[in-house]
Coordinates of C-alpha atoms and ligand atoms in Angstrom, one line a residue:
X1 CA 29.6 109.5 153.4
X2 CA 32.0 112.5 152.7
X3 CA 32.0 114.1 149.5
X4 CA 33.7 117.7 148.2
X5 CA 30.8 120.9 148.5
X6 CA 30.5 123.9 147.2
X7 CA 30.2 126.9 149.6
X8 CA 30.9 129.6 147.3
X9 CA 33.9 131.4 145.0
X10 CA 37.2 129.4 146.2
X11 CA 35.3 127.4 149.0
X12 CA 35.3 124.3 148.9
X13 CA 34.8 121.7 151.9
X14 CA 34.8 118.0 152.5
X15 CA 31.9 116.9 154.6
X16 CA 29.8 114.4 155.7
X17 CA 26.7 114.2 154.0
X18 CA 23.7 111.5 153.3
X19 CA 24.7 108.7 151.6
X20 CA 22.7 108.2 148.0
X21 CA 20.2 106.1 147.5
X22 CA 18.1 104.4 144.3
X23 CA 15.0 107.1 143.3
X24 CA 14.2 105.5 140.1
X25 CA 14.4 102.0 138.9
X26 CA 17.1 103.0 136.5
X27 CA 19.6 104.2 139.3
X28 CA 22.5 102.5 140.3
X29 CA 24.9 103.4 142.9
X30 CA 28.5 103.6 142.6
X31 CA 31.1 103.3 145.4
X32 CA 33.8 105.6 143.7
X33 CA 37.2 104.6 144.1
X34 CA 38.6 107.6 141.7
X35 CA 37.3 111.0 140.7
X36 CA 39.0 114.0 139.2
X37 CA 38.8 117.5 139.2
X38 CA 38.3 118.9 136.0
X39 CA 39.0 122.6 134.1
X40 CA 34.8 122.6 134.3
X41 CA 35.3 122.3 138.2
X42 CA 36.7 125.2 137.7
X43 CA 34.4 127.7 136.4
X44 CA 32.4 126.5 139.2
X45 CA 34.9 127.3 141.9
X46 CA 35.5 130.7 140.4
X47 CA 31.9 131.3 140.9
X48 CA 31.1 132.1 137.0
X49 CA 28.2 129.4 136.5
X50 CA 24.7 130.1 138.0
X51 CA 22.2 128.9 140.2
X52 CA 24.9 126.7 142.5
X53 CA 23.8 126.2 146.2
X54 CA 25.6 126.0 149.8
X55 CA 26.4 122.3 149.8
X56 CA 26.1 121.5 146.3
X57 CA 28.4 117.6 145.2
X58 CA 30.7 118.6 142.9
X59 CA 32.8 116.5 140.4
X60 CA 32.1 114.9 137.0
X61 CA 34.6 112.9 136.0
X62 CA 34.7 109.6 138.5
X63 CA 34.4 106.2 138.1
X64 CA 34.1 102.9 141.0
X65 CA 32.3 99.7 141.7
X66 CA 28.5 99.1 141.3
X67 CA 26.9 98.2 144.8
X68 CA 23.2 98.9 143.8
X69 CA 20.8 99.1 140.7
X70 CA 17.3 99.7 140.6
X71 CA 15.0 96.7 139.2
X72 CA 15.4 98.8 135.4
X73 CA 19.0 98.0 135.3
X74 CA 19.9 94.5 134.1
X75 CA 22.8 95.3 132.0
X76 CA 25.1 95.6 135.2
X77 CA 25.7 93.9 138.3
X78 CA 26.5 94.6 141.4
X79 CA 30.3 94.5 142.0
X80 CA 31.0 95.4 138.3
X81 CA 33.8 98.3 138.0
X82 CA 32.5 100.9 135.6
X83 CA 33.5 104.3 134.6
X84 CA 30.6 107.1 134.1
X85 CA 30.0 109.6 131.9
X86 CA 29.5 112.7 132.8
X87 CA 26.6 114.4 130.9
X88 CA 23.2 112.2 132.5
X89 CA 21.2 111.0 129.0
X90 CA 18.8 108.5 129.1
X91 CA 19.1 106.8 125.7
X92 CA 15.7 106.7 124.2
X93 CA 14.6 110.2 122.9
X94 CA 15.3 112.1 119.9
X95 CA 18.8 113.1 120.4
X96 CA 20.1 110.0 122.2
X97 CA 19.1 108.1 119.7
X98 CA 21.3 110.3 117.4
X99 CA 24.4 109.6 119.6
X100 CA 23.8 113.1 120.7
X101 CA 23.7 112.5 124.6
X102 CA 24.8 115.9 126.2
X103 CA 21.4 117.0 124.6
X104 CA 19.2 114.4 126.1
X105 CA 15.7 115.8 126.4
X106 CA 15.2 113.9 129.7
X107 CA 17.9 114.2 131.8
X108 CA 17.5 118.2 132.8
X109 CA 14.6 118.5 135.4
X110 CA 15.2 122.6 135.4
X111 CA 15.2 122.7 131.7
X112 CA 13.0 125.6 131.9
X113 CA 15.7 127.3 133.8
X114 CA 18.3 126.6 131.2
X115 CA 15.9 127.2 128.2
X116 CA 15.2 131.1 129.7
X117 CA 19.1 131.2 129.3
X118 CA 19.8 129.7 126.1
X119 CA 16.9 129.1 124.4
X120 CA 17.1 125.4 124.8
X121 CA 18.2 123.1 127.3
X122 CA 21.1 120.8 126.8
X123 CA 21.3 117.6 129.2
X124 CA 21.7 117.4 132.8
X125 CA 25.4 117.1 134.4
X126 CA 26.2 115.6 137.5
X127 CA 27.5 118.2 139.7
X128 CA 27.5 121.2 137.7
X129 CA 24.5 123.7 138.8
X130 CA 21.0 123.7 139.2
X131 CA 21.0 124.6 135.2
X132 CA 22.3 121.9 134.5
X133 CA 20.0 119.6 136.7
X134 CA 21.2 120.0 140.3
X135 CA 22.4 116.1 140.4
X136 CA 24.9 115.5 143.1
X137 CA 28.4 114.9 141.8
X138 CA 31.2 112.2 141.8
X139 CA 34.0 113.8 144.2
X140 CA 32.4 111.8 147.1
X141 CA 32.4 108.3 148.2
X142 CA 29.1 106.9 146.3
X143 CA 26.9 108.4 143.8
X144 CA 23.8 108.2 142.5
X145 CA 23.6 107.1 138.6
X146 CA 20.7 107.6 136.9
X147 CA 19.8 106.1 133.7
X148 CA 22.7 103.5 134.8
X149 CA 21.7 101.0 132.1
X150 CA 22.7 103.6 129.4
X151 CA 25.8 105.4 130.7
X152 CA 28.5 103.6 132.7
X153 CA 30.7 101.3 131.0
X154 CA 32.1 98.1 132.2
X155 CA 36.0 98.2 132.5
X156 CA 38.6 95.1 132.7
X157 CA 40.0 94.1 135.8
X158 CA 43.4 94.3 134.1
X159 CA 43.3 98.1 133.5
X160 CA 44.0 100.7 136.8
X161 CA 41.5 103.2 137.1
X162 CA 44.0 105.8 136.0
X163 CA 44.1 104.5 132.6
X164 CA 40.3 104.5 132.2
X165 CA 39.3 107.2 134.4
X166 CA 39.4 109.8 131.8
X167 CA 36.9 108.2 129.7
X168 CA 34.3 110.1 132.1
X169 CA 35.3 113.3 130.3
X170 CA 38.4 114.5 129.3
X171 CA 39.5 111.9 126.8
X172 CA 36.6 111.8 124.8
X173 CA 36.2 115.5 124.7
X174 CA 39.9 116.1 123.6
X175 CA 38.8 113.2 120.8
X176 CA 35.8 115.2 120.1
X177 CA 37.3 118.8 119.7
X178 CA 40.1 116.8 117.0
X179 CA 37.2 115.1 114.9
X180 CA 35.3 118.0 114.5
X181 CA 38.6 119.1 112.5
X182 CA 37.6 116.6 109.9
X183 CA 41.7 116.4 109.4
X184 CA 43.0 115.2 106.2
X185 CA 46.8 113.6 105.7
X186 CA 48.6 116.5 105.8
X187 CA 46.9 119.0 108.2
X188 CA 48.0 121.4 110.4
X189 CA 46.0 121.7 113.5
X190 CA 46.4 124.6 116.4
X191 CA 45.7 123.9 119.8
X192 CA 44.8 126.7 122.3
X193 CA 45.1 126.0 125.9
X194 CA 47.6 122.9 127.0
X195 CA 45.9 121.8 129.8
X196 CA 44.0 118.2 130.4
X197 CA 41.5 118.8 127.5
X198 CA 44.6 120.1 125.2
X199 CA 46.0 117.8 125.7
X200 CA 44.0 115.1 124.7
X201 CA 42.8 116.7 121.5
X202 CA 46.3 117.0 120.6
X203 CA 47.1 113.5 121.3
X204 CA 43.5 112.8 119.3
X205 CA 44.5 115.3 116.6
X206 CA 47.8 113.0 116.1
X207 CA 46.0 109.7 116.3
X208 CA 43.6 110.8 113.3
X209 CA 46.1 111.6 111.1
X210 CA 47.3 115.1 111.7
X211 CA 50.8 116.2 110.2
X212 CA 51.7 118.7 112.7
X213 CA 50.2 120.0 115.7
X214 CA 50.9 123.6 117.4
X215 CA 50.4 123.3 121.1
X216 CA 49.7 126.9 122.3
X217 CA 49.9 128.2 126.5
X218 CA 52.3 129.5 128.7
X219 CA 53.5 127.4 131.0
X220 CA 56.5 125.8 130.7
X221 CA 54.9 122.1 131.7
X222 CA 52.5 122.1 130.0
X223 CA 54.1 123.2 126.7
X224 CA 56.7 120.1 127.6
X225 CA 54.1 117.8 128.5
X226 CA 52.7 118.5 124.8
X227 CA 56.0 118.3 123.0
X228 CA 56.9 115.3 124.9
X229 CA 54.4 113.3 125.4
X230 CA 52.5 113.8 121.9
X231 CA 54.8 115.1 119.5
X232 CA 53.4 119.0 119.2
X233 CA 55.4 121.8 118.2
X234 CA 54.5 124.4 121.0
X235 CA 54.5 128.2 121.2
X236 CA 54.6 130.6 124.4
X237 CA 51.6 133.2 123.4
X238 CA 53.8 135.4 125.9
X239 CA 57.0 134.9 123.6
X240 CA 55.5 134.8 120.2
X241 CA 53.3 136.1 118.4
X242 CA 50.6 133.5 117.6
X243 CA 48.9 134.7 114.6
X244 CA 52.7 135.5 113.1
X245 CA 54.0 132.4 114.4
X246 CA 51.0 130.0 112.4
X247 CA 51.2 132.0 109.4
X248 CA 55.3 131.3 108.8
X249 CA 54.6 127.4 110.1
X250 CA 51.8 127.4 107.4
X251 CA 53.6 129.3 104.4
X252 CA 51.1 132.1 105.0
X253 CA 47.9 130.3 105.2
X254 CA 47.0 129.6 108.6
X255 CA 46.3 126.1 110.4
X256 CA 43.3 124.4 108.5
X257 CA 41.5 123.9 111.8
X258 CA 41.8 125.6 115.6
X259 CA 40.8 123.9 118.4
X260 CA 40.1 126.5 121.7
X261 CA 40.8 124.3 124.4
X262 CA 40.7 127.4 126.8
X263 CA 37.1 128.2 127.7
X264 CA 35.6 131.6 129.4
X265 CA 38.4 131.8 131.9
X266 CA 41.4 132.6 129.6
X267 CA 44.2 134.4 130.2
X268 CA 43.7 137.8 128.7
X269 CA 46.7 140.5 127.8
X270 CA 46.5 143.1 126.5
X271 CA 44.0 146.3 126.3
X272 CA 41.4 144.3 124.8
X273 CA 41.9 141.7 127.8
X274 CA 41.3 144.8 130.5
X275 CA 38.4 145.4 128.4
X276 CA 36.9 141.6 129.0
X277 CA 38.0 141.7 132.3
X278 CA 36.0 144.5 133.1
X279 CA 32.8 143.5 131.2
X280 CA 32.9 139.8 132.9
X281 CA 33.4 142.0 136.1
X282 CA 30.6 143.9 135.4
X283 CA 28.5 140.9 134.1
X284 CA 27.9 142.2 130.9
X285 CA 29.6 139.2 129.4
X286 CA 29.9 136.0 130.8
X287 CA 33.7 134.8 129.5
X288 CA 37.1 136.2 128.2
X289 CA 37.3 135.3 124.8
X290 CA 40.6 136.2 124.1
X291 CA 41.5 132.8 122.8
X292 CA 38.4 132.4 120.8
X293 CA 39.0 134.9 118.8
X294 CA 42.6 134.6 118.1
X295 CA 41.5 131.0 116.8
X296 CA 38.5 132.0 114.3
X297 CA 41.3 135.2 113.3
X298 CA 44.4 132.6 113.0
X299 CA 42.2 130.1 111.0
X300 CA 42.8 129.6 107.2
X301 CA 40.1 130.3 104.5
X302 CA 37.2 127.6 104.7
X303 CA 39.0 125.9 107.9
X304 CA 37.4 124.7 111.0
X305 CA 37.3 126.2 114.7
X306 CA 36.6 123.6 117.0
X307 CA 35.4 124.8 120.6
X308 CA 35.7 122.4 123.6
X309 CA 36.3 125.4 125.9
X310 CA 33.1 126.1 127.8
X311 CA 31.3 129.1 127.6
X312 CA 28.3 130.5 129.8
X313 CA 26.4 133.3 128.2
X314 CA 27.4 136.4 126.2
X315 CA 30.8 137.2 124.3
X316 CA 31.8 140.4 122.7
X317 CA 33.7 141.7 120.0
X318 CA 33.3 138.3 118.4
X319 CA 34.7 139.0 115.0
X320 CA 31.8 137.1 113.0
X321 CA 32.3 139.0 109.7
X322 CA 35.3 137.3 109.7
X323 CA 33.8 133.9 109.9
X324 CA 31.2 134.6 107.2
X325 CA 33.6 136.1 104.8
X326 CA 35.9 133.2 105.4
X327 CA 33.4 130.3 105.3
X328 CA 34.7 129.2 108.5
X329 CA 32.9 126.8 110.4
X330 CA 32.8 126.8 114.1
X331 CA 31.7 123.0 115.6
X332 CA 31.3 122.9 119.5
X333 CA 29.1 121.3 121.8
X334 CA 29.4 119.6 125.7
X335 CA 31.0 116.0 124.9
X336 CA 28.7 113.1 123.6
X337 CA 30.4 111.1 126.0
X338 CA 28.4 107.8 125.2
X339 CA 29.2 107.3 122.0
X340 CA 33.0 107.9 122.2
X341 CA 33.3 105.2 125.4
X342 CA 33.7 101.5 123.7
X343 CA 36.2 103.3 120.8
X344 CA 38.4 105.2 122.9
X345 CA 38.1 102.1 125.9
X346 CA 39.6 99.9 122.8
X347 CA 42.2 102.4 121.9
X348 CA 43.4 101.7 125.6
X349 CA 43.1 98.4 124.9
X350 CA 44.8 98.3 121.7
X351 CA 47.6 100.5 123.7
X352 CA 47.6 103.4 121.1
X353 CA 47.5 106.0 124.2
X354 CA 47.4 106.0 128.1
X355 CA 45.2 108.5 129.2
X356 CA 47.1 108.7 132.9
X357 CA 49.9 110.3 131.4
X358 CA 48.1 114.2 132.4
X359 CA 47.8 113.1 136.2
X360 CA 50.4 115.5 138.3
X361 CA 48.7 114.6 141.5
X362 CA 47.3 111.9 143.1
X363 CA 45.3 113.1 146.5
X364 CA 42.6 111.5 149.3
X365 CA 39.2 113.3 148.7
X366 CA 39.6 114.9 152.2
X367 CA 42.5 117.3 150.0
X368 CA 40.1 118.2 147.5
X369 CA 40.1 122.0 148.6
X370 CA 44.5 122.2 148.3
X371 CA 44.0 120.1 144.9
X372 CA 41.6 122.6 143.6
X373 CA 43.7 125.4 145.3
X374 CA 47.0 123.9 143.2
X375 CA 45.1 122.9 139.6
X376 CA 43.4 126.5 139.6
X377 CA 46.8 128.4 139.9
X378 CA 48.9 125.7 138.0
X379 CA 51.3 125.8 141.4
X380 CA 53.2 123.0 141.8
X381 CA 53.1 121.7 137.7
X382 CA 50.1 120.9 138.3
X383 CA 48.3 119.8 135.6
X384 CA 45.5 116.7 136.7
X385 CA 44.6 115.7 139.9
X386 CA 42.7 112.6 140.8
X387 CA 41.0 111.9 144.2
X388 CA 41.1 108.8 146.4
X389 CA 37.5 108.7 148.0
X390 CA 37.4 105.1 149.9
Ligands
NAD401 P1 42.7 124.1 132.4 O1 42.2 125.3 133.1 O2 43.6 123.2 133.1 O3 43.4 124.5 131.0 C1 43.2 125.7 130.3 C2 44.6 126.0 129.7 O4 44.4 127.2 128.9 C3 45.6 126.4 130.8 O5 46.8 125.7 130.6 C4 45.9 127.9 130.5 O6 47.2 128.3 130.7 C5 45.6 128.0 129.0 N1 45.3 129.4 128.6 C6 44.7 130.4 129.3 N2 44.6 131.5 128.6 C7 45.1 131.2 127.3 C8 45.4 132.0 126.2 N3 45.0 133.3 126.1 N4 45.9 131.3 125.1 C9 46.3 130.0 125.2 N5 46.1 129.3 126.3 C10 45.6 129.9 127.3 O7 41.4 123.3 132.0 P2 41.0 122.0 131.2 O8 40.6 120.9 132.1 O9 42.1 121.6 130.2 O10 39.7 122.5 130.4 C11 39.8 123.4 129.4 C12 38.4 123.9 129.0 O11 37.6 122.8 128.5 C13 37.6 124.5 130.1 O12 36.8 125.6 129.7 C14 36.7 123.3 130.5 O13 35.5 123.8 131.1 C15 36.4 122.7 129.1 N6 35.8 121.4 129.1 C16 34.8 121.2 128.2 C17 34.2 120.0 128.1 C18 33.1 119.7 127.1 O14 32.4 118.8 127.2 N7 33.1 120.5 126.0 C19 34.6 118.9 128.9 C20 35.7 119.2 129.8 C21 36.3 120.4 129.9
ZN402 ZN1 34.7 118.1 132.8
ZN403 ZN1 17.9 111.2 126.0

């Protein structure tokens, strides 16, 4: 089959590789007819995450037609369309039974790798490192699914792939980051970062009950894309100041929750940018926080900071007296996928929100290196692109 590998920082090729095939009884395979490539993707392609390998599957988010399962998988058949989520969690230990799945205890055959790291290992990911499990990912014509009678959902025949596709990731972390915000009638919620993810906590933030939403970047599209599409107010970090600019929407109090939608590759002015720059040069710190802490700083008294943006290692200059002094409380975490698919599938359903409106480009997997070349430097208004496989 072909799928998109990783060579190294910026290299990415389609090639032909072995098709999957069942290991475990709980497998299923999965001819993929759509994949994305996600802001994850490219931390990855920037070469900040660890322990990836010459030929490594990328892709998370992807979704297609079952045309295998193992003899533990009775729940789906053969021919079924499904979507799949991306963090692997097998649905019987501690945390799984929690609705915690991105911390599945069995999913992460390297955990020792990842616990010398972090002190703990979360689940494994489908192509995202050998931290994170070395599992071959989705931008490729079939996959391998383990745990299939857990994960993958079961779509309708009525809906297009581009309105469920998003359920793999993107959707239900945007929903995530907004209900960590435990918002109240009346709220004001911030939003750092307007890409995919943004996005969809924005939209989320609206759909559980937020009053206003402040849609923070600075480009143009994006900004419009958040103003148009779901209703936010928006402000160009490069034209405003942010922390000013909350303060006088918030008669001097500051949004009651911040969502950083930005992660450790953020854009970072300023002397104090330089000085992140340098340190993730130098590895001795792992991401530019800039965002972060301009969303713990921005935040009112006792208010929420809710952290989809991924983060590797080590931050500095993370102002944490501020957070104690403040009683704010910071609520982060890789997306429970699982437990967000049958709401947010009926929210599709029920035609409160069309997750396809993010998708700027819509390529065959052989284009995966321009479409990764386009969403990494935002050329073109690019914001999402999805990948044709078969
Ligand atoms: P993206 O790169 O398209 O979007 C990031 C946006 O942040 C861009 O529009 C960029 O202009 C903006 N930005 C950069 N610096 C900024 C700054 N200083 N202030 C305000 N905005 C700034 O990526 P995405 O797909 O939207 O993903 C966003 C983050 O979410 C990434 O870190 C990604 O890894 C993470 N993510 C997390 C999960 C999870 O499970 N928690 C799942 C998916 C993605
Ligand atoms: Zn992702
Ligand atoms: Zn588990």
């Amino acid at each position: 089959m072909k799928a998109n590998c990783w060579y190294g920082t910026h290299d990415v090729r389609v090639e032909t590789v072995p098709d999957p095939g069942i290991l475990n009884p709980r497998d299923a395979i999965v001819k993929i007819t759509s994949t994305a490539i996600c802001g994850s993707d490219l931390h990855l392609y920037d070469g900040y995450i660890p322990t990836m390998q010459a030929g490594d599957i990328l892709g998370h988010e992807f979704m297609g037609e079952v045309v295998e399962v193992g003899p533990g998988v009775k729940n789906l058949k053969v021919g079924e369309r499904v979507v799949v989520p991306f963090p692997i969690s097998c649905g019987q230990c501690f945390f799984c039974e929690q609705g915690m799945s991105s911390l599945c205890e069995n999913s992460n055959p390297n955990a020792l790798l990842a616990e010398k790291l972090w002190g703990h290992s979360p689940c494994g990911i489908f192509g995202y490192s050998h931290l994170l499990g070395g599992y071959a990912g989705g931008q490729a014509q079939y996959a391998r699914v383990p745990f299939a009678d857990v994960g993958p959902i079961p779509v309708p025949d009525g809906l297009d792939d581009e309105k469920v596709l998003f359920l793999s990731d993107i959707f239900p972390t945007g929903y995530m980051a907004a209900e960590a915000c435990d918002i109240k009638p009346g709220d004001v919620i911030a939003v750092w970062g307007c890409g995919p993810v943004g996005q969809f906590a924005i939209k989320s933030a609206f759909l559980l009950g937020a009053e206003r939403v402040i849609a923070i970047d600075r480009f143009p599209e994006r900004l419009a894309l958040a103003r148009q599409h779901s209703g936010a107010e928006t402000l160009n970090y490069e034209k405003a100041d942010v922390r000013d600019a909350l303060l006088e929407i918030t008669g001097g109090r500051g949004p009651d929750a911040c969502i950083e939608a930005v992660g450790m590759e953020s854009h970072s002015p300023g002397v104090l940018g330089a000085y992140d720059k340098l340190k993730q040069l130098l590895m001795l710190q792992t991401g530019r926080p800039a965002p972060l802490r301009q969303a713990i700083l921005a935040c009112r008294n006792g208010g929420i900071v809710s952290v989809p943006g991924v983060y590797g290692g080590f931050l500095d200059k993370m102002p944490f007296g501020s957070i104690m002094n403040r009683s704010i409380t910071i609520k982060t975490g890789q997306t429970h996928v699982h437990r967000y698919l049958k709401p947010l599938l009926q929210y599709i359903l029920d035609g409160k929100i069309d997750p396809s409106f993010v998708i700027t480009h819509r390529m065959r997997l052989q284009d995966a290196p321009e479409g990764f070349r386009k969403f990494r430097n935002k050329e073109d208004g690019c914001v999402k692109v999805v990948l044709k496989p078969n």
